[in-house]
mmCIF file of C-alpha atoms in Angstrom:
data_model
loop_
_atom_site.group_PDB
_atom_site.id
_atom_site.type_symbol
_atom_site.label_atom_id
_atom_site.label_comp_id
_atom_site.label_asym_id
_atom_site.label_seq_id
_atom_site.Cartn_x
_atom_site.Cartn_y
_atom_site.Cartn_z
ATOM 1 C CA UNK A 382 5.648 -18.969 130.779
ATOM 2 C CA UNK A 383 5.712 -17.896 127.880
ATOM 3 C CA UNK A 384 3.030 -15.963 126.162
ATOM 4 C CA UNK A 385 2.513 -16.732 122.750
ATOM 5 C CA UNK A 386 2.349 -13.749 120.595
ATOM 6 C CA UNK A 387 -0.956 -14.928 118.654
ATOM 7 C CA UNK A 388 -2.793 -14.598 122.108
ATOM 8 C CA UNK A 389 -3.624 -11.480 122.295
ATOM 9 C CA UNK A 390 -4.321 -10.613 118.147
ATOM 10 C CA UNK A 391 -6.724 -13.964 118.907
ATOM 11 C CA UNK A 392 -8.769 -11.923 121.978
ATOM 12 C CA UNK A 393 -9.592 -9.444 119.139
ATOM 13 C CA UNK A 394 -10.242 -10.922 117.168
ATOM 14 C CA UNK A 395 -13.206 -13.003 119.400
ATOM 15 C CA UNK A 396 -13.797 -9.271 120.678
ATOM 16 C CA UNK A 397 -14.211 -8.092 117.326
ATOM 17 C CA UNK A 398 -15.665 -11.471 116.033
ATOM 18 C CA UNK A 399 -18.588 -11.078 119.385
ATOM 19 C CA UNK A 400 -18.709 -7.169 118.473
ATOM 20 C CA UNK A 401 -19.991 -7.575 114.974
ATOM 21 C CA UNK A 402 -22.235 -10.478 115.764
ATOM 22 C CA UNK A 403 -23.916 -8.262 118.573
ATOM 23 C CA UNK A 404 -25.189 -5.895 115.761
ATOM 24 C CA UNK A 405 -29.048 -5.017 117.071
ATOM 25 C CA UNK A 406 -31.832 -5.044 114.470
ATOM 26 C CA UNK A 407 -34.317 -4.158 115.474
ATOM 27 C CA UNK A 408 -37.774 -5.353 113.062
ATOM 28 C CA UNK A 409 -40.989 -2.856 113.384
ATOM 29 C CA UNK A 410 -44.187 -4.447 112.349
ATOM 30 C CA UNK A 411 -46.839 -1.781 112.535
ATOM 31 C CA UNK A 412 -50.456 -1.142 111.759
ATOM 32 C CA UNK A 413 -51.912 1.651 109.785
ATOM 33 C CA UNK A 414 -51.691 4.240 113.125
ATOM 34 C CA UNK A 415 -50.473 2.379 115.099
ATOM 35 C CA UNK A 416 -47.452 5.308 115.279
ATOM 36 C CA UNK A 417 -45.101 2.345 115.254
ATOM 37 C CA UNK A 418 -43.056 4.704 112.576
ATOM 38 C CA UNK A 419 -42.879 7.379 114.848
ATOM 39 C CA UNK A 420 -41.609 4.671 117.011
ATOM 40 C CA UNK A 421 -38.541 3.549 115.312
ATOM 41 C CA UNK A 422 -37.781 6.493 113.843
ATOM 42 C CA UNK A 423 -37.417 6.970 117.633
ATOM 43 C CA UNK A 424 -35.510 4.720 118.220
ATOM 44 C CA UNK A 425 -32.638 4.857 115.516
ATOM 45 C CA UNK A 426 -32.272 8.634 116.845
ATOM 46 C CA UNK A 427 -31.542 7.821 120.278
ATOM 47 C CA UNK A 428 -29.692 4.313 119.520
ATOM 48 C CA UNK A 429 -28.099 5.640 115.923
ATOM 49 C CA UNK A 430 -29.607 3.342 113.809
ATOM 50 C CA UNK A 431 -30.582 3.598 110.801
ATOM 51 C CA UNK A 432 -33.630 3.302 109.609
ATOM 52 C CA UNK A 433 -34.732 2.077 106.711
ATOM 53 C CA UNK A 434 -38.630 1.431 105.462
ATOM 54 C CA UNK A 435 -39.809 3.073 101.913
ATOM 55 C CA UNK A 436 -36.456 2.283 100.648
ATOM 56 C CA UNK A 437 -36.497 -1.346 101.186
ATOM 57 C CA UNK A 438 -39.663 -1.645 98.870
ATOM 58 C CA UNK A 439 -37.458 0.731 96.264
ATOM 59 C CA UNK A 440 -34.269 -1.254 96.585
ATOM 60 C CA UNK A 441 -36.065 -4.673 96.185
ATOM 61 C CA UNK A 442 -38.260 -3.394 92.843
ATOM 62 C CA UNK A 443 -34.678 -2.105 91.354
ATOM 63 C CA UNK A 444 -32.895 -5.414 91.920
ATOM 64 C CA UNK A 445 -35.356 -7.094 90.663
ATOM 65 C CA UNK A 446 -36.024 -4.969 87.625
ATOM 66 C CA UNK A 447 -39.565 -4.807 88.482
ATOM 67 C CA UNK A 448 -40.244 -0.590 89.397
ATOM 68 C CA UNK A 449 -43.682 -0.761 88.461
ATOM 69 C CA UNK A 450 -43.812 -3.220 91.674
ATOM 70 C CA UNK A 451 -42.943 -0.779 93.956
ATOM 71 C CA UNK A 452 -45.541 1.790 93.239
ATOM 72 C CA UNK A 453 -47.848 -1.367 93.184
ATOM 73 C CA UNK A 454 -46.256 -2.513 96.787
ATOM 74 C CA UNK A 455 -46.532 1.376 97.842
ATOM 75 C CA UNK A 456 -50.560 1.733 96.409
ATOM 76 C CA UNK A 457 -52.289 -0.668 99.851
ATOM 77 C CA UNK A 458 -55.554 1.428 98.263
ATOM 78 C CA UNK A 459 -55.439 -0.065 95.843
ATOM 79 C CA UNK A 460 -56.228 4.007 94.574
ATOM 80 C CA UNK A 461 -53.466 3.264 91.527
ATOM 81 C CA UNK A 462 -55.709 -0.401 90.271
ATOM 82 C CA UNK A 463 -51.119 -2.054 89.547
ATOM 83 C CA UNK A 464 -51.930 -5.586 88.935
ATOM 84 C CA UNK A 465 -48.158 -7.156 88.342
ATOM 85 C CA UNK A 466 -47.378 -10.509 87.294
ATOM 86 C CA UNK A 467 -47.414 -13.498 89.333
ATOM 87 C CA UNK A 468 -43.780 -13.568 87.937
ATOM 88 C CA UNK A 469 -42.743 -9.681 89.247
ATOM 89 C CA UNK A 470 -43.830 -10.049 92.184
ATOM 90 C CA UNK A 471 -42.587 -13.297 92.601
ATOM 91 C CA UNK A 472 -39.076 -11.354 91.467
ATOM 92 C CA UNK A 473 -39.888 -8.561 94.182
ATOM 93 C CA UNK A 474 -40.418 -10.747 96.937
ATOM 94 C CA UNK A 475 -37.393 -12.562 96.542
ATOM 95 C CA UNK A 476 -35.329 -9.577 96.173
ATOM 96 C CA UNK A 477 -36.794 -7.870 99.122
ATOM 97 C CA UNK A 478 -35.445 -11.053 101.828
ATOM 98 C CA UNK A 479 -32.198 -10.253 100.368
ATOM 99 C CA UNK A 480 -32.242 -6.036 100.829
ATOM 100 C CA UNK A 481 -33.957 -7.144 104.579
ATOM 101 C CA UNK A 482 -30.844 -9.510 104.938
ATOM 102 C CA UNK A 483 -27.877 -7.335 103.552
ATOM 103 C CA UNK A 484 -29.497 -4.602 106.276
ATOM 104 C CA UNK A 485 -29.291 -7.255 108.823
ATOM 105 C CA UNK A 486 -25.648 -7.704 108.332
ATOM 106 C CA UNK A 487 -24.877 -4.306 107.911
ATOM 107 C CA UNK A 488 -26.684 -4.283 111.908
ATOM 108 C CA UNK A 489 -28.172 -1.958 114.069
ATOM 109 C CA UNK A 490 -30.326 -0.914 111.785
ATOM 110 C CA UNK A 491 -34.970 -0.541 112.271
ATOM 111 C CA UNK A 492 -36.471 -2.184 109.897
ATOM 112 C CA UNK A 493 -40.195 -1.585 109.695
ATOM 113 C CA UNK A 494 -42.663 -3.594 107.379
ATOM 114 C CA UNK A 495 -41.664 -6.314 104.820
ATOM 115 C CA UNK A 496 -43.185 -9.384 106.824
ATOM 116 C CA UNK A 497 -39.123 -8.098 108.241
ATOM 117 C CA UNK A 498 -40.237 -10.164 111.780
ATOM 118 C CA UNK A 499 -40.564 -13.384 109.787
ATOM 119 C CA UNK A 500 -37.822 -12.660 107.369
ATOM 120 C CA UNK A 501 -35.448 -12.517 110.425
ATOM 121 C CA UNK A 502 -36.645 -15.086 112.100
ATOM 122 C CA UNK A 503 -35.013 -16.588 115.190
ATOM 123 C CA UNK A 504 -31.570 -14.605 113.879
ATOM 124 C CA UNK A 505 -30.299 -13.212 117.254
ATOM 125 C CA UNK A 506 -29.678 -9.672 118.616
ATOM 126 C CA UNK A 507 -32.613 -9.013 116.622
ATOM 127 C CA UNK A 508 -35.666 -7.768 118.073
ATOM 128 C CA UNK A 509 -39.583 -8.032 116.278
ATOM 129 C CA UNK A 510 -42.080 -5.670 117.609
ATOM 130 C CA UNK A 511 -45.119 -5.324 116.833
ATOM 131 C CA UNK A 512 -46.913 -1.496 117.525
ATOM 132 C CA UNK A 513 -50.906 -1.636 117.464
ATOM 133 C CA UNK A 514 -53.934 0.062 118.513
ATOM 134 C CA UNK A 515 -57.559 -0.204 118.580
ATOM 135 C CA UNK A 516 -59.098 0.479 114.910
ATOM 136 C CA UNK A 517 -61.132 3.747 116.572
ATOM 137 C CA UNK A 518 -58.017 4.869 117.529
ATOM 138 C CA UNK A 519 -56.446 4.976 114.912
ATOM 139 C CA UNK A 520 -59.156 6.323 112.147
ATOM 140 C CA UNK A 521 -59.225 9.011 114.866
ATOM 141 C CA UNK A 522 -55.426 9.287 114.133
ATOM 142 C CA UNK A 523 -55.540 9.029 110.580
ATOM 143 C CA UNK A 524 -58.940 11.498 110.335
ATOM 144 C CA UNK A 525 -56.509 14.012 112.358
ATOM 145 C CA UNK A 526 -53.892 14.409 110.007
ATOM 146 C CA UNK A 527 -55.478 13.693 106.662
ATOM 147 C CA UNK A 528 -58.350 16.096 107.641
ATOM 148 C CA UNK A 529 -61.260 13.306 106.499
ATOM 149 C CA UNK A 530 -64.293 12.349 108.161
ATOM 150 C CA UNK A 531 -63.599 9.484 110.852
ATOM 151 C CA UNK A 532 -65.430 7.253 109.186
ATOM 152 C CA UNK A 533 -63.577 7.433 105.967
ATOM 153 C CA UNK A 534 -60.446 7.078 107.705
ATOM 154 C CA UNK A 535 -61.285 3.395 109.354
ATOM 155 C CA UNK A 536 -62.394 2.990 106.007
ATOM 156 C CA UNK A 537 -59.218 3.080 105.622
ATOM 157 C CA UNK A 538 -58.300 1.456 107.993
ATOM 158 C CA UNK A 539 -59.554 -1.519 106.992
ATOM 159 C CA UNK A 540 -58.075 -1.697 103.910
ATOM 160 C CA UNK A 541 -54.695 -1.024 105.433
ATOM 161 C CA UNK A 542 -54.749 -4.137 107.844
ATOM 162 C CA UNK A 543 -56.365 -6.286 105.287
ATOM 163 C CA UNK A 544 -53.608 -5.166 102.809
ATOM 164 C CA UNK A 545 -51.387 -6.228 105.455
ATOM 165 C CA UNK A 546 -52.681 -8.999 106.112
ATOM 166 C CA UNK A 547 -52.355 -10.851 102.700
ATOM 167 C CA UNK A 548 -49.762 -9.237 102.352
ATOM 168 C CA UNK A 549 -47.615 -11.401 105.172
ATOM 169 C CA UNK A 550 -50.521 -14.504 104.675
ATOM 170 C CA UNK A 551 -50.115 -15.150 100.169
ATOM 171 C CA UNK A 552 -45.848 -14.405 100.951
ATOM 172 C CA UNK A 553 -44.787 -15.879 103.793
ATOM 173 C CA UNK A 554 -47.607 -17.709 106.186
ATOM 174 C CA UNK A 555 -47.518 -16.249 108.505
ATOM 175 C CA UNK A 556 -51.082 -14.908 110.627
ATOM 176 C CA UNK A 557 -50.037 -11.245 110.831
ATOM 177 C CA UNK A 558 -51.908 -10.926 114.167
ATOM 178 C CA UNK A 559 -50.007 -14.425 115.864
ATOM 179 C CA UNK A 560 -48.103 -12.699 118.565
ATOM 180 C CA UNK A 561 -45.282 -14.959 118.371
ATOM 181 C CA UNK A 562 -43.975 -13.879 115.572
ATOM 182 C CA UNK A 563 -42.669 -11.334 117.952
ATOM 183 C CA UNK A 564 -39.855 -10.132 120.359
ATOM 184 C CA UNK A 565 -42.808 -7.235 122.261
ATOM 185 C CA UNK A 566 -46.181 -5.632 121.567
ATOM 186 C CA UNK A 567 -47.434 -2.740 122.546
ATOM 187 C CA UNK A 568 -50.103 -0.867 123.047
ATOM 188 C CA UNK A 569 -49.898 3.017 121.536
ATOM 189 C CA UNK A 570 -54.239 2.987 122.497
ATOM 190 C CA UNK A 571 -52.651 5.357 126.211
ATOM 191 C CA UNK A 572 -48.764 5.102 125.338
ATOM 192 C CA UNK A 573 -46.973 8.264 123.363
ATOM 193 C CA UNK A 574 -43.897 7.053 121.551
ATOM 194 C CA UNK A 575 -40.973 8.562 123.885
ATOM 195 C CA UNK A 576 -42.331 5.906 125.855
ATOM 196 C CA UNK A 577 -42.593 3.144 123.320
ATOM 197 C CA UNK A 578 -39.210 3.755 122.326
ATOM 198 C CA UNK A 579 -37.432 4.301 125.257
ATOM 199 C CA UNK A 580 -38.551 0.584 126.494
ATOM 200 C CA UNK A 581 -37.670 -0.667 122.704
ATOM 201 C CA UNK A 582 -33.995 1.681 123.668
ATOM 202 C CA UNK A 583 -33.247 -0.558 127.010
ATOM 203 C CA UNK A 584 -34.550 -4.003 125.619
ATOM 204 C CA UNK A 585 -31.583 -3.126 122.789
ATOM 205 C CA UNK A 586 -28.349 -3.893 125.599
ATOM 206 C CA UNK A 587 -30.047 -6.323 127.845
ATOM 207 C CA UNK A 588 -30.762 -8.170 125.011
ATOM 208 C CA UNK A 589 -27.557 -7.522 123.771
ATOM 209 C CA UNK A 590 -25.247 -8.718 126.543
ATOM 210 C CA UNK A 591 -27.651 -11.323 126.941
ATOM 211 C CA UNK A 592 -26.229 -12.903 123.141
ATOM 212 C CA UNK A 593 -22.568 -11.657 124.160
ATOM 213 C CA UNK A 594 -23.167 -13.986 127.312
ATOM 214 C CA UNK A 595 -23.907 -17.019 125.703
ATOM 215 C CA UNK A 596 -21.737 -16.939 123.245
ATOM 216 C CA UNK A 597 -18.753 -16.371 125.986
ATOM 217 C CA UNK A 598 -20.771 -19.596 127.596
ATOM 218 C CA UNK A 599 -20.410 -21.122 124.404
ATOM 219 C CA UNK A 600 -16.830 -20.505 124.131
ATOM 220 C CA UNK A 601 -14.322 -22.727 124.475
ATOM 221 C CA UNK A 602 -11.609 -20.444 125.582
ATOM 222 C CA UNK B 610 -34.372 17.010 93.674
ATOM 223 C CA UNK B 611 -36.896 19.069 92.384
ATOM 224 C CA UNK B 612 -40.053 17.765 94.718
ATOM 225 C CA UNK B 613 -43.195 18.963 94.606
ATOM 226 C CA UNK B 614 -46.276 18.753 95.850
ATOM 227 C CA UNK B 615 -49.959 18.179 94.338
ATOM 228 C CA UNK B 616 -51.212 21.756 95.262
ATOM 229 C CA UNK B 617 -47.761 24.282 93.997
ATOM 230 C CA UNK B 618 -48.481 22.634 90.158
ATOM 231 C CA UNK B 619 -50.313 24.311 87.003
ATOM 232 C CA UNK B 620 -51.140 21.095 85.485
ATOM 233 C CA UNK B 621 -52.185 20.655 82.189
ATOM 234 C CA UNK B 622 -54.970 18.029 82.376
ATOM 235 C CA UNK B 623 -57.174 16.646 85.340
ATOM 236 C CA UNK B 624 -56.136 13.461 85.684
ATOM 237 C CA UNK B 625 -52.560 14.712 85.826
ATOM 238 C CA UNK B 626 -53.159 16.211 89.140
ATOM 239 C CA UNK B 627 -55.204 12.945 90.932
ATOM 240 C CA UNK B 628 -52.346 11.055 89.898
ATOM 241 C CA UNK B 629 -49.911 13.775 92.147
ATOM 242 C CA UNK B 630 -52.443 13.225 95.337
ATOM 243 C CA UNK B 631 -52.135 9.836 94.948
ATOM 244 C CA UNK B 632 -49.075 10.154 95.027
ATOM 245 C CA UNK B 633 -48.678 12.848 97.300
ATOM 246 C CA UNK B 634 -51.605 10.833 99.754
ATOM 247 C CA UNK B 635 -48.352 8.183 99.639
ATOM 248 C CA UNK B 636 -45.618 10.486 100.361
ATOM 249 C CA UNK B 637 -44.218 9.166 96.949
ATOM 250 C CA UNK B 638 -41.489 11.773 96.073
ATOM 251 C CA UNK B 639 -42.873 12.339 92.478
ATOM 252 C CA UNK B 640 -41.519 15.427 89.566
ATOM 253 C CA UNK B 641 -44.235 16.863 86.806
ATOM 254 C CA UNK B 642 -42.665 16.598 83.508
ATOM 255 C CA UNK B 643 -38.710 16.933 84.197
ATOM 256 C CA UNK B 644 -37.739 15.596 80.887
ATOM 257 C CA UNK B 645 -38.060 14.967 77.240
ATOM 258 C CA UNK B 646 -36.688 12.083 75.176
ATOM 259 C CA UNK B 647 -36.584 12.382 71.282
ATOM 260 C CA UNK B 648 -38.171 10.027 69.703
ATOM 261 C CA UNK B 649 -37.594 10.767 66.007
ATOM 262 C CA UNK B 650 -34.834 13.267 63.636
ATOM 263 C CA UNK B 651 -34.815 14.691 60.454
ATOM 264 C CA UNK B 652 -32.430 14.066 58.036
ATOM 265 C CA UNK B 653 -30.717 17.728 59.191
ATOM 266 C CA UNK B 654 -30.713 15.662 62.401
ATOM 267 C CA UNK B 655 -33.245 18.587 64.516
ATOM 268 C CA UNK B 656 -35.971 16.147 66.789
ATOM 269 C CA UNK B 657 -38.960 16.042 64.722
ATOM 270 C CA UNK B 658 -41.012 14.258 67.319
ATOM 271 C CA UNK B 659 -40.397 13.700 70.827
ATOM 272 C CA UNK B 660 -42.523 12.345 73.921
ATOM 273 C CA UNK B 661 -42.405 13.976 77.273
ATOM 274 C CA UNK B 662 -44.255 12.031 80.155
ATOM 275 C CA UNK B 663 -45.851 12.792 82.688
ATOM 276 C CA UNK B 664 -44.567 12.237 85.964
ATOM 277 C CA UNK B 665 -41.181 10.714 87.277
ATOM 278 C CA UNK B 666 -40.523 8.625 90.347
ATOM 279 C CA UNK B 667 -37.072 9.259 91.512
ATOM 280 C CA UNK B 668 -37.397 7.316 94.404
ATOM 281 C CA UNK B 669 -38.372 4.149 91.964
ATOM 282 C CA UNK B 670 -36.476 5.638 89.009
ATOM 283 C CA UNK B 671 -39.896 5.514 87.079
ATOM 284 C CA UNK B 672 -41.397 7.341 84.808
ATOM 285 C CA UNK B 673 -45.194 7.621 84.751
ATOM 286 C CA UNK B 674 -47.321 8.471 81.289
ATOM 287 C CA UNK B 675 -51.029 9.120 81.623
ATOM 288 C CA UNK B 676 -53.103 8.343 78.678
ATOM 289 C CA UNK B 677 -57.015 9.104 79.105
ATOM 290 C CA UNK B 678 -58.448 8.654 74.841
ATOM 291 C CA UNK B 679 -60.057 5.330 73.898
ATOM 292 C CA UNK B 680 -58.667 1.777 73.685
ATOM 293 C CA UNK B 681 -58.924 2.469 69.106
ATOM 294 C CA UNK B 682 -57.497 6.030 69.781
ATOM 295 C CA UNK B 683 -53.907 4.699 72.126
ATOM 296 C CA UNK B 684 -52.036 3.930 68.760
ATOM 297 C CA UNK B 685 -49.997 6.625 68.505
ATOM 298 C CA UNK B 686 -49.361 6.628 72.447
ATOM 299 C CA UNK B 687 -48.594 2.840 72.040
ATOM 300 C CA UNK B 688 -45.057 3.387 69.082
ATOM 301 C CA UNK B 689 -44.353 5.690 71.355
ATOM 302 C CA UNK B 690 -44.284 3.951 73.538
ATOM 303 C CA UNK B 691 -42.298 1.084 72.505
ATOM 304 C CA UNK B 692 -39.901 4.093 70.804
ATOM 305 C CA UNK B 693 -39.482 4.724 74.145
ATOM 306 C CA UNK B 694 -38.498 1.236 74.776
ATOM 307 C CA UNK B 695 -36.118 0.866 71.715
ATOM 308 C CA UNK B 696 -34.059 4.463 72.174
ATOM 309 C CA UNK B 697 -33.531 3.883 76.005
ATOM 310 C CA UNK B 698 -33.679 0.511 77.141
ATOM 311 C CA UNK B 699 -32.722 1.866 80.301
ATOM 312 C CA UNK B 700 -35.409 3.818 81.162
ATOM 313 C CA UNK B 701 -38.508 2.857 83.093
ATOM 314 C CA UNK B 702 -42.159 3.709 82.285
ATOM 315 C CA UNK B 703 -45.181 2.457 82.773
ATOM 316 C CA UNK B 704 -48.380 3.849 80.631
ATOM 317 C CA UNK B 705 -51.383 4.146 82.848
ATOM 318 C CA UNK B 706 -54.088 3.628 79.856
ATOM 319 C CA UNK B 707 -57.926 5.376 80.521
ATOM 320 C CA UNK B 708 -59.714 2.252 81.796
ATOM 321 C CA UNK B 709 -56.990 2.744 85.365
ATOM 322 C CA UNK B 710 -56.903 6.448 85.358
ATOM 323 C CA UNK B 711 -60.644 6.253 85.493
ATOM 324 C CA UNK B 712 -61.372 3.295 88.586
ATOM 325 C CA UNK B 713 -58.599 5.633 90.130
ATOM 326 C CA UNK B 714 -60.794 8.218 90.147
ATOM 327 C CA UNK B 715 -63.043 7.134 90.981
ATOM 328 C CA UNK B 716 -61.856 5.660 93.694
ATOM 329 C CA UNK B 717 -60.850 8.655 95.439
ATOM 330 C CA UNK B 718 -64.617 10.485 94.914
ATOM 331 C CA UNK B 719 -63.258 12.859 91.580
ATOM 332 C CA UNK B 720 -66.633 11.547 90.087
ATOM 333 C CA UNK B 721 -67.460 14.371 87.126
ATOM 334 C CA UNK B 722 -64.010 13.567 86.280
ATOM 335 C CA UNK B 723 -64.544 9.962 86.047
ATOM 336 C CA UNK B 724 -67.513 11.038 83.755
ATOM 337 C CA UNK B 725 -66.039 12.970 81.352
ATOM 338 C CA UNK B 726 -62.557 10.388 80.868
ATOM 339 C CA UNK B 727 -65.648 8.122 80.058
ATOM 340 C CA UNK B 728 -67.745 10.822 77.681
ATOM 341 C CA UNK B 729 -66.685 12.042 73.810
ATOM 342 C CA UNK B 730 -64.956 14.713 74.794
ATOM 343 C CA UNK B 731 -61.325 11.708 76.349
ATOM 344 C CA UNK B 732 -61.669 9.770 72.236
ATOM 345 C CA UNK B 733 -60.928 13.693 71.001
ATOM 346 C CA UNK B 734 -58.217 15.787 73.872
ATOM 347 C CA UNK B 735 -58.052 13.014 75.945
ATOM 348 C CA UNK B 736 -54.512 12.253 75.469
ATOM 349 C CA UNK B 737 -53.255 14.113 78.996
ATOM 350 C CA UNK B 738 -49.404 16.244 77.105
ATOM 351 C CA UNK B 739 -48.801 16.066 74.065
ATOM 352 C CA UNK B 740 -45.446 14.451 73.958
#
């Protein structure tokens, strides 16, 4: 039987499609002092992914034409006392969602913060990770890094938690601490960043294989 | 790109140093007075008035101007800002006013500097640069 010439091409196209569709995305939601960014960075290095954090804020603010909002968003302890208008903030939030989706479409990326776990909720081949640690542990870490008293560091921890919780509640109507937002929650109180990163890295290909399997099963060919 | 740390720069005004320390705290890249914008020219085409914002934040593409003068004396600064917007509409610039600066210094534990802003000195020489 003569196989049509188009057959191998079709297989290649399907494989390319599957490959594109399985470009992984890891979102990391982290508490201040939980070492979440450090873990994300390790994951990105090991998986040869790109890591996106502050860049997301700056890009969104510039896209929305409200660069001052970037500063206000970074200033989670309100040291600068900026108060962007509701209109500016809304434009920024919409731009953030857009930029997150752009990065996710490119794939092979670790996205840190900005409610990316909500924006990309339910997306295939995306792993949502939450990094936490007890308040006291986080305060001690901040105190060590910034050379400040633990009590001051604890105030920072509380202010940051409040800010991030409010951000999720105000703009996405979800509870930051809801475990159902995440595929994996890691407490770094007694784990090293390397161990946490290794755990996430191990999960990525397992999840990818599952996505490919599901796609093949759903493929009528 | 010339990125500073607050301890490595000689600032004209303590509020600038406090502001730079906040930027350092958040890991925001900044440059101190990196650019001067001509605002007025004389008949011979020489620059007669210019404006040098205190900071530039390259990642945010944002210039920052700090002022600690009293509200009733801020007209000159506002006029310059207005002129900036007319001549350089593509330039993003944010003016931090006296009260915002004072609040920032209190939050940062710089009570003496905050008192100075509240005092009469700020009325006369509180502008953070000559731009």
